[in-house]
CSV table of N, CA and C in Angstrom, one decimal:
chain,number,residue,atom,x,y,z
A,3,MET,N,11.8,-16.9,-1.4
A,3,MET,CA,10.8,-16.5,-2.4
A,3,MET,C,11.1,-17.2,-3.7
A,4,THR,N,10.1,-17.8,-4.3
A,4,THR,CA,10.2,-18.5,-5.6
A,4,THR,C,9.8,-17.6,-6.7
A,5,HIS,N,10.6,-17.5,-7.7
A,5,HIS,CA,10.3,-16.8,-8.9
A,5,HIS,C,10.0,-17.7,-10.1
A,6,VAL,N,9.1,-17.4,-10.9
A,6,VAL,CA,8.9,-18.2,-12.1
A,6,VAL,C,9.1,-17.3,-13.3
A,7,TRP,N,10.1,-17.6,-14.1
A,7,TRP,CA,10.3,-16.8,-15.2
A,7,TRP,C,10.2,-17.7,-16.5
A,8,ASP,N,10.1,-17.0,-17.6
A,8,ASP,CA,10.0,-17.6,-18.9
A,8,ASP,C,11.2,-18.5,-19.2
A,9,ALA,N,11.0,-19.6,-19.9
A,9,ALA,CA,12.1,-20.4,-20.4
A,9,ALA,C,13.1,-19.6,-21.3
A,10,PRO,N,12.6,-18.7,-22.2
A,10,PRO,CA,13.6,-17.9,-22.9
A,10,PRO,C,14.5,-17.0,-22.1
A,11,PHE,N,14.0,-16.5,-21.0
A,11,PHE,CA,14.8,-15.7,-20.1
A,11,PHE,C,16.0,-16.6,-19.5
A,12,GLU,N,15.6,-17.8,-19.1
A,12,GLU,CA,16.7,-18.6,-18.5
A,12,GLU,C,17.6,-19.1,-19.6
A,13,GLU,N,17.1,-19.4,-20.8
A,13,GLU,CA,18.0,-19.8,-21.9
A,13,GLU,C,19.0,-18.7,-22.2
A,14,VAL,N,18.6,-17.5,-22.3
A,14,VAL,CA,19.5,-16.3,-22.5
A,14,VAL,C,20.5,-16.3,-21.4
A,15,LEU,N,20.1,-16.3,-20.2
A,15,LEU,CA,21.1,-16.2,-19.1
A,15,LEU,C,22.1,-17.4,-19.2
A,16,ARG,N,21.6,-18.6,-19.4
A,16,ARG,CA,22.6,-19.7,-19.5
A,16,ARG,C,23.5,-19.6,-20.7
A,17,ALA,N,23.1,-19.0,-21.8
A,17,ALA,CA,23.9,-18.8,-23.0
A,17,ALA,C,25.0,-17.7,-22.8
A,18,GLU,N,24.6,-16.7,-22.1
A,18,GLU,CA,25.5,-15.5,-21.9
A,18,GLU,C,26.3,-15.6,-20.6
A,19,LEU,N,26.0,-16.4,-19.7
A,19,LEU,CA,26.7,-16.6,-18.4
A,19,LEU,C,27.2,-18.0,-18.3
A,20,PRO,N,28.3,-18.4,-18.8
A,20,PRO,CA,28.7,-19.8,-18.9
A,20,PRO,C,29.1,-20.3,-17.5
A,21,ARG,N,29.3,-19.5,-16.5
A,21,ARG,CA,29.6,-20.0,-15.2
A,21,ARG,C,28.3,-20.5,-14.4
A,22,LEU,N,27.1,-20.3,-15.0
A,22,LEU,CA,26.0,-20.9,-14.4
A,22,LEU,C,26.0,-22.4,-14.5
A,23,ALA,N,25.8,-23.1,-13.4
A,23,ALA,CA,25.9,-24.6,-13.5
A,23,ALA,C,24.7,-25.1,-14.3
A,24,PRO,N,25.0,-25.8,-15.4
A,24,PRO,CA,24.0,-26.3,-16.3
A,24,PRO,C,23.0,-27.3,-15.7
A,25,ASP,N,23.4,-28.0,-14.6
A,25,ASP,CA,22.6,-29.0,-14.0
A,25,ASP,C,21.9,-28.6,-12.8
A,26,SER,N,22.0,-27.3,-12.4
A,26,SER,CA,21.3,-26.8,-11.2
A,26,SER,C,20.2,-25.8,-11.6
A,27,ALA,N,19.2,-25.7,-10.8
A,27,ALA,CA,18.1,-24.8,-11.0
A,27,ALA,C,18.5,-23.4,-10.6
A,28,LEU,N,18.1,-22.4,-11.4
A,28,LEU,CA,18.4,-21.0,-11.1
A,28,LEU,C,17.6,-20.6,-9.9
A,29,GLN,N,18.2,-19.8,-9.1
A,29,GLN,CA,17.4,-19.3,-7.9
A,29,GLN,C,17.4,-17.7,-8.1
A,30,ALA,N,16.4,-17.1,-7.6
A,30,ALA,CA,16.2,-15.7,-7.7
A,30,ALA,C,17.4,-15.0,-7.0
A,31,SER,N,18.0,-15.6,-6.0
A,31,SER,CA,19.1,-14.9,-5.3
A,31,SER,C,20.5,-15.2,-5.9
A,32,ASP,N,20.5,-16.0,-7.0
A,32,ASP,CA,21.8,-16.3,-7.6
A,32,ASP,C,22.5,-15.0,-8.1
A,33,SER,N,23.8,-14.8,-7.8
A,33,SER,CA,24.5,-13.7,-8.1
A,33,SER,C,24.9,-13.7,-9.6
A,34,LEU,N,24.6,-12.7,-10.4
A,34,LEU,CA,25.0,-12.6,-11.8
A,34,LEU,C,26.5,-12.4,-11.9
A,35,ARG,N,27.0,-11.6,-11.0
A,35,ARG,CA,28.5,-11.4,-11.0
A,35,ARG,C,29.2,-12.7,-10.9
A,36,ALA,N,28.8,-13.5,-9.9
A,36,ALA,CA,29.5,-14.8,-9.7
A,36,ALA,C,29.3,-15.7,-10.9
A,37,ALA,N,28.2,-15.5,-11.6
A,37,ALA,CA,28.0,-16.3,-12.8
A,37,ALA,C,28.8,-15.8,-14.1
A,38,GLY,N,29.6,-14.7,-13.9
A,38,GLY,CA,30.4,-14.3,-14.9
A,38,GLY,C,30.0,-12.9,-15.5
A,39,LEU,N,29.0,-12.3,-15.0
A,39,LEU,CA,28.6,-11.0,-15.6
A,39,LEU,C,29.5,-9.9,-15.2
A,40,ASP,N,30.0,-9.2,-16.2
A,40,ASP,CA,30.8,-8.0,-16.0
A,40,ASP,C,30.2,-6.9,-16.8
A,41,SER,N,30.8,-5.7,-16.8
A,41,SER,CA,30.1,-4.6,-17.5
A,41,SER,C,30.0,-4.8,-19.0
A,42,MET,N,30.9,-5.4,-19.7
A,42,MET,CA,30.8,-5.7,-21.1
A,42,MET,C,29.7,-6.8,-21.3
A,43,ALA,N,29.7,-7.8,-20.5
A,43,ALA,CA,28.7,-8.8,-20.7
A,43,ALA,C,27.3,-8.3,-20.4
A,44,SER,N,27.1,-7.4,-19.5
A,44,SER,CA,25.8,-6.9,-19.1
A,44,SER,C,25.1,-6.2,-20.3
A,45,VAL,N,25.9,-5.5,-21.2
A,45,VAL,CA,25.3,-4.9,-22.4
A,45,VAL,C,24.8,-6.0,-23.3
A,46,GLU,N,25.6,-7.0,-23.6
A,46,GLU,CA,25.2,-8.1,-24.4
A,46,GLU,C,24.0,-8.8,-23.9
A,47,LEU,N,24.0,-9.0,-22.6
A,47,LEU,CA,22.9,-9.7,-22.0
A,47,LEU,C,21.6,-9.0,-22.2
A,48,ILE,N,21.6,-7.7,-22.0
A,48,ILE,CA,20.4,-6.9,-22.1
A,48,ILE,C,19.9,-6.9,-23.6
A,49,VAL,N,20.8,-6.8,-24.5
A,49,VAL,CA,20.5,-6.9,-26.0
A,49,VAL,C,19.8,-8.2,-26.3
A,50,ARG,N,20.4,-9.3,-25.8
A,50,ARG,CA,19.9,-10.6,-26.0
A,50,ARG,C,18.5,-10.8,-25.4
A,51,LEU,N,18.4,-10.3,-24.2
A,51,LEU,CA,17.0,-10.4,-23.5
A,51,LEU,C,16.0,-9.6,-24.3
A,52,GLU,N,16.3,-8.4,-24.7
A,52,GLU,CA,15.3,-7.6,-25.4
A,52,GLU,C,14.9,-8.3,-26.7
A,53,GLU,N,15.9,-8.9,-27.4
A,53,GLU,CA,15.6,-9.6,-28.7
A,53,GLU,C,14.7,-10.9,-28.4
A,54,ALA,N,15.1,-11.7,-27.4
A,54,ALA,CA,14.5,-13.0,-27.2
A,54,ALA,C,13.1,-12.8,-26.6
A,55,LEU,N,12.9,-11.7,-25.8
A,55,LEU,CA,11.6,-11.5,-25.1
A,55,LEU,C,10.8,-10.4,-25.6
A,56,SER,N,11.2,-9.8,-26.7
A,56,SER,CA,10.5,-8.8,-27.4
A,56,SER,C,10.1,-7.6,-26.5
A,57,VAL,N,11.1,-7.2,-25.7
A,57,VAL,CA,10.9,-6.0,-24.8
A,57,VAL,C,11.9,-5.0,-25.1
A,58,SER,N,11.6,-3.8,-24.6
A,58,SER,CA,12.6,-2.7,-24.6
A,58,SER,C,12.7,-2.3,-23.2
A,59,ILE,N,13.9,-2.4,-22.7
A,59,ILE,CA,14.2,-2.1,-21.3
A,59,ILE,C,14.8,-0.7,-21.2
A,60,PRO,N,14.1,0.2,-20.5
A,60,PRO,CA,14.6,1.6,-20.4
A,60,PRO,C,15.9,1.7,-19.7
A,61,ASP,N,16.7,2.6,-20.1
A,61,ASP,CA,18.1,2.7,-19.5
A,61,ASP,C,18.0,3.0,-18.0
A,62,GLU,N,16.9,3.7,-17.5
A,62,GLU,CA,16.8,4.1,-16.1
A,62,GLU,C,16.6,2.8,-15.3
A,63,GLU,N,16.2,1.7,-15.9
A,63,GLU,CA,16.0,0.4,-15.2
A,63,GLU,C,17.3,-0.4,-15.0
A,64,LEU,N,18.3,0.1,-15.6
A,64,LEU,CA,19.6,-0.7,-15.6
A,64,LEU,C,20.6,-0.3,-14.6
A,65,GLY,N,20.1,-0.1,-13.4
A,65,GLY,CA,21.1,0.2,-12.3
A,65,GLY,C,21.7,-1.0,-11.7
A,66,PRO,N,22.5,-0.8,-10.7
A,66,PRO,CA,23.3,-2.0,-10.1
A,66,PRO,C,22.3,-3.1,-9.6
A,67,GLU,N,21.2,-2.7,-9.1
A,67,GLU,CA,20.3,-3.7,-8.5
A,67,GLU,C,19.7,-4.6,-9.6
A,68,ALA,N,19.6,-4.1,-10.9
A,68,ALA,CA,19.1,-4.9,-12.0
A,68,ALA,C,20.1,-6.1,-12.3
A,69,PHE,N,21.4,-5.8,-12.1
A,69,PHE,CA,22.4,-6.8,-12.4
A,69,PHE,C,23.0,-7.6,-11.2
A,70,ALA,N,22.4,-7.4,-10.1
A,70,ALA,CA,22.9,-8.1,-8.9
A,70,ALA,C,22.5,-9.6,-8.8
A,71,THR,N,21.3,-9.8,-9.1
A,71,THR,CA,20.8,-11.2,-9.0
A,71,THR,C,19.9,-11.6,-10.2
A,72,VAL,N,19.6,-12.9,-10.3
A,72,VAL,CA,18.7,-13.3,-11.3
A,72,VAL,C,17.3,-12.8,-11.1
A,73,GLY,N,16.9,-12.7,-9.9
A,73,GLY,CA,15.6,-12.2,-9.6
A,73,GLY,C,15.5,-10.7,-9.8
A,74,GLY,N,16.5,-10.0,-9.6
A,74,GLY,CA,16.5,-8.5,-9.9
A,74,GLY,C,16.4,-8.2,-11.3
A,75,LEU,N,17.1,-9.0,-12.1
A,75,LEU,CA,17.0,-8.8,-13.6
A,75,LEU,C,15.6,-9.3,-14.1
A,76,TRP,N,15.1,-10.3,-13.6
A,76,TRP,CA,13.8,-10.7,-14.0
A,76,TRP,C,12.7,-9.7,-13.6
A,77,SER,N,12.9,-9.0,-12.5
A,77,SER,CA,12.0,-7.9,-12.1
A,77,SER,C,12.0,-6.8,-13.1
A,78,VAL,N,13.2,-6.5,-13.6
A,78,VAL,CA,13.3,-5.4,-14.7
A,78,VAL,C,12.6,-5.9,-16.0
A,79,VAL,N,12.7,-7.1,-16.3
A,79,VAL,CA,12.1,-7.6,-17.5
A,79,VAL,C,10.5,-7.6,-17.3
A,80,GLU,N,10.1,-8.0,-16.2
A,80,GLU,CA,8.6,-7.9,-15.9
A,80,GLU,C,8.1,-6.5,-16.0
A,81,ARG,N,8.8,-5.5,-15.5
A,81,ARG,CA,8.4,-4.1,-15.6
A,81,ARG,C,8.4,-3.7,-17.0
A,82,ALA,N,9.3,-4.1,-17.8
A,82,ALA,CA,9.4,-3.7,-19.2
A,82,ALA,C,8.2,-4.3,-20.0
A,83,ARG,N,7.7,-5.4,-19.6
A,83,ARG,CA,6.6,-6.0,-20.2
A,83,ARG,C,5.3,-5.4,-19.9
A,84,ALA,N,5.2,-4.7,-18.7
A,84,ALA,CA,3.9,-4.1,-18.2
A,84,ALA,C,3.5,-2.9,-19.0
């Protein structure tokens, strides 16, 4: 499944998750944990995404599935925009 997300979304991910390979395309199935996301980084990541994308993500959207993969997090952002 191919996901298309905004450039600012990917820019924030790459800035906050330094283990993402800079020269490879992000895939929806890429693990955020493998990219360096931990509980402290997840808070910072959400704050940065909300600022960069002008969204407010409800706390109830921030379950484990939201932080499992790039695609899961993008789905949360899309729902916040709706």
